[in-house]
Amino acid sequence: EPEVTQTPSHQVTQMGQEVILRCVPISNHLYFYWYRQILGQKVEFLVSFYNNEISEKSEIFDDQFSVERPDGSNFTLKIRSTKLEDSAMYFCASSYVGEAFFGQGTRLTVV
Amino acid sequence: EDKVVQSPLSLVVHEGDTVTLNCSYEVTNFRSLLWYKQEKKAPTFLFMLTSSGIEKKSGRLSSILDKKELFSILNITATQTGDSAIYLCAVIDSGGSNYKLTFGKGTLLTVNP
């Protein structure tokens, strides 16, 4: 069964460093998303990507964040200068229409 | 701002019990409501509901949507320990140009043997 894959599963980084989280969405899907979940809190929308551009972003998705789909398969989230409060589980998701399918997540720990 | 409220926030039952999880929502332009199960990590898709009054069923799980009263329920019959998870409700707002999900806080279900 097709699935969304994310790497790495866990990343520890120092405050101020740049991180890139990687995702391979399901191949025939059209919409791509990043969500995050801070420990003990709800899943929050960050950004959606369609037709090679951002279609919507949340208030959380400030200038520190960027997304790219550099080739036909990968979808990346870059955080330019990480802060302690960026520590969270980051989920990539993709959808054809309607229901989104989630990757297993990258746990980002900023120290 | 769109809002999704789930209740109860947590629930502890014994194997074999039947549970009902609730989700109410307020969105500007409702399109669909989805239920996900979150165990260790990723939310896994259970149901998507778009039409009112039509029950979706998968094994021991079923769900129904009431668009007039703006809520949905997820039923699990004959619960098993493997049903222990956080159950997430999310809505899609048709006003957007994508299928962005707005999640509730989830219901933590614990099924004891």
XYZ file of C-alpha atoms in Angstrom:
224
model
C 0.000 0.000 0.000
C 1.419 3.452 -0.881
C 2.547 5.500 2.074
C 4.085 8.834 2.944
C 7.669 8.445 4.140
C 9.604 10.918 6.241
C 13.256 11.201 7.170
C 14.836 11.437 9.602
C 12.598 9.959 12.268
C 14.386 11.949 14.947
C 16.597 15.028 14.685
C 18.411 16.824 17.468
C 19.778 20.238 16.637
C 21.277 23.197 18.424
C 19.329 26.415 18.690
C 20.073 28.669 15.738
C 20.962 25.843 13.382
C 19.133 25.130 10.150
C 17.269 21.864 9.701
C 15.688 20.242 6.680
C 12.943 17.702 7.145
C 12.280 15.440 4.191
C 9.168 13.754 2.917
C 8.225 11.573 -0.012
C 4.466 11.945 -0.551
C 2.276 9.328 -2.219
C 3.110 9.479 -5.903
C -0.216 10.417 -7.519
C -1.218 12.912 -4.841
C -1.667 16.557 -5.705
C -1.680 18.356 -2.357
C 1.132 18.305 0.144
C 1.128 19.532 3.725
C 3.224 20.017 6.794
C 1.666 19.824 10.240
C 3.284 19.912 13.619
C 2.346 18.595 17.027
C 3.998 19.976 20.134
C 4.080 17.355 22.865
C 0.693 17.058 24.517
C -0.967 19.516 22.168
C -3.115 19.231 19.084
C -1.979 18.739 15.536
C -1.562 22.156 13.891
C -1.502 23.072 10.231
C 1.647 24.769 8.967
C 1.476 24.946 5.186
C -0.112 23.440 2.108
C 1.513 23.131 -1.309
C -0.216 22.615 -4.643
C 0.881 22.995 -8.230
C 4.417 23.841 -7.161
C 3.527 26.695 -4.893
C 2.275 27.419 -1.396
C -1.520 27.511 -1.428
C -2.005 28.392 2.231
C 0.109 28.927 5.318
C -0.664 29.446 8.969
C 0.561 32.154 11.311
C 3.114 29.695 12.635
C 4.734 29.468 9.201
C 6.803 32.642 9.410
C 9.921 33.695 7.502
C 11.986 31.079 9.307
C 10.126 28.349 7.465
C 10.214 27.396 3.804
C 9.061 24.471 1.718
C 10.312 23.053 -1.538
C 9.476 20.330 -3.950
C 12.869 20.155 -5.659
C 12.076 17.188 -7.898
C 9.051 15.071 -8.719
C 9.079 13.132 -5.480
C 10.577 14.954 -2.493
C 8.878 17.598 -0.382
C 11.008 19.386 2.195
C 10.465 21.702 5.134
C 13.366 23.944 6.090
C 13.627 25.810 9.361
C 16.334 28.425 8.943
C 17.317 29.250 12.499
C 15.722 26.888 14.980
C 14.333 28.031 18.315
C 13.616 25.975 21.407
C 9.892 26.324 20.757
C 10.270 24.626 17.369
C 10.711 21.328 19.221
C 7.787 19.202 18.076
C 6.739 16.275 15.936
C 6.505 17.374 12.317
C 4.155 15.449 10.065
C 4.125 15.508 6.314
C 0.836 14.597 4.645
C -0.453 14.288 1.123
C -3.837 13.995 -0.488
C -5.305 13.476 -3.913
C -8.504 15.144 -2.829
C -10.154 14.968 0.576
C -8.524 12.646 3.028
C -4.881 13.266 3.822
C -2.436 10.470 4.574
C 0.278 11.156 7.090
C 3.887 10.108 7.354
C 5.310 8.712 10.568
C 6.703 12.084 11.527
C 10.065 13.603 12.401
C 10.608 14.375 16.051
C 12.635 17.582 16.147
C 14.403 18.415 19.391
C 16.080 21.807 19.635
C 18.598 22.100 22.463
C -11.719 31.169 13.628
C -12.631 27.570 12.884
C -13.070 25.423 15.939
C -13.251 21.665 16.521
C -14.132 20.414 19.994
C -13.890 16.807 21.030
C -15.319 15.127 24.100
C -14.516 13.498 26.321
C -10.815 14.357 26.415
C -10.072 10.951 27.880
C -11.944 7.756 28.509
C -11.043 4.481 30.209
C -13.096 1.374 29.461
C -12.850 -2.391 29.733
C -12.470 -4.735 26.812
C -15.837 -5.498 25.290
C -17.374 -2.143 26.156
C -18.906 0.119 23.523
C -17.709 3.713 23.372
C -18.997 6.856 21.698
C -16.645 9.725 20.957
C -17.991 13.153 20.128
C -16.863 15.943 17.862
C -18.559 19.293 17.374
C -17.376 21.927 14.966
C -17.783 25.505 13.856
C -16.369 26.307 10.446
C -17.153 29.062 8.012
C -17.737 26.790 5.021
C -17.923 23.151 5.986
C -16.769 20.597 3.439
C -15.945 17.378 5.276
C -15.204 15.910 8.680
C -12.553 13.277 9.154
C -11.646 10.859 11.938
C -8.111 9.666 12.515
C -6.560 7.224 14.988
C -3.205 8.218 16.463
C -1.215 5.556 18.217
C 2.499 6.066 18.690
C 3.094 8.533 15.900
C 1.202 9.279 12.720
C -2.545 9.830 12.522
C -4.052 7.053 10.428
C -7.183 7.759 8.445
C -10.443 6.164 9.560
C -13.402 7.940 7.931
C -14.342 10.975 5.910
C -17.916 12.236 6.234
C -19.444 14.761 3.909
C -23.159 14.031 3.872
C -25.451 14.226 6.839
C -27.095 11.094 8.194
C -25.078 8.546 6.240
C -23.227 6.124 8.488
C -19.745 5.035 7.532
C -18.715 1.665 8.898
C -15.507 -0.317 9.066
C -15.588 -3.433 11.188
C -16.346 -2.446 14.781
C -15.991 1.270 14.034
C -18.723 3.467 12.672
C -19.302 7.170 12.347
C -22.095 9.523 11.424
C -22.373 13.226 10.739
C -25.158 15.658 11.639
C -24.657 18.823 9.591
C -27.673 20.542 11.103
C -26.393 20.188 14.661
C -22.733 20.455 13.587
C -21.400 17.309 15.185
C -20.201 13.814 14.513
C -19.849 10.699 16.622
C -17.440 7.815 16.343
C -18.647 4.516 17.795
C -16.448 1.587 18.657
C -18.216 -1.628 19.644
C -16.686 -4.604 21.475
C -13.536 -2.610 22.236
C -10.166 -4.329 22.296
C -6.878 -3.289 23.902
C -5.607 -2.509 20.408
C -8.204 0.249 20.155
C -6.269 2.213 22.773
C -5.164 5.407 21.025
C -5.923 9.059 20.613
C -8.867 9.592 18.263
C -8.673 12.822 16.323
C -11.471 14.672 14.633
C -10.656 17.182 11.900
C -12.642 19.339 9.508
C -11.983 20.664 6.022
C -13.176 24.154 5.237
C -14.353 24.448 1.638
C -13.443 28.128 1.578
C -9.781 27.311 1.082
C -7.983 26.268 -2.077
C -6.759 23.038 -0.558
C -7.865 20.369 1.889
C -6.270 21.771 5.014
C -7.326 19.984 8.202
C -8.251 21.747 11.426
C -7.935 19.276 14.275
C -9.547 18.957 17.656
C -7.487 18.089 20.710
C -8.411 14.430 20.481
C -9.923 11.846 22.805
C -7.483 9.542 24.580
C -9.113 6.130 24.749
C -7.649 3.505 27.046
C -9.059 -0.009 26.830
C -8.091 -2.209 29.760
C -8.125 -6.000 29.541
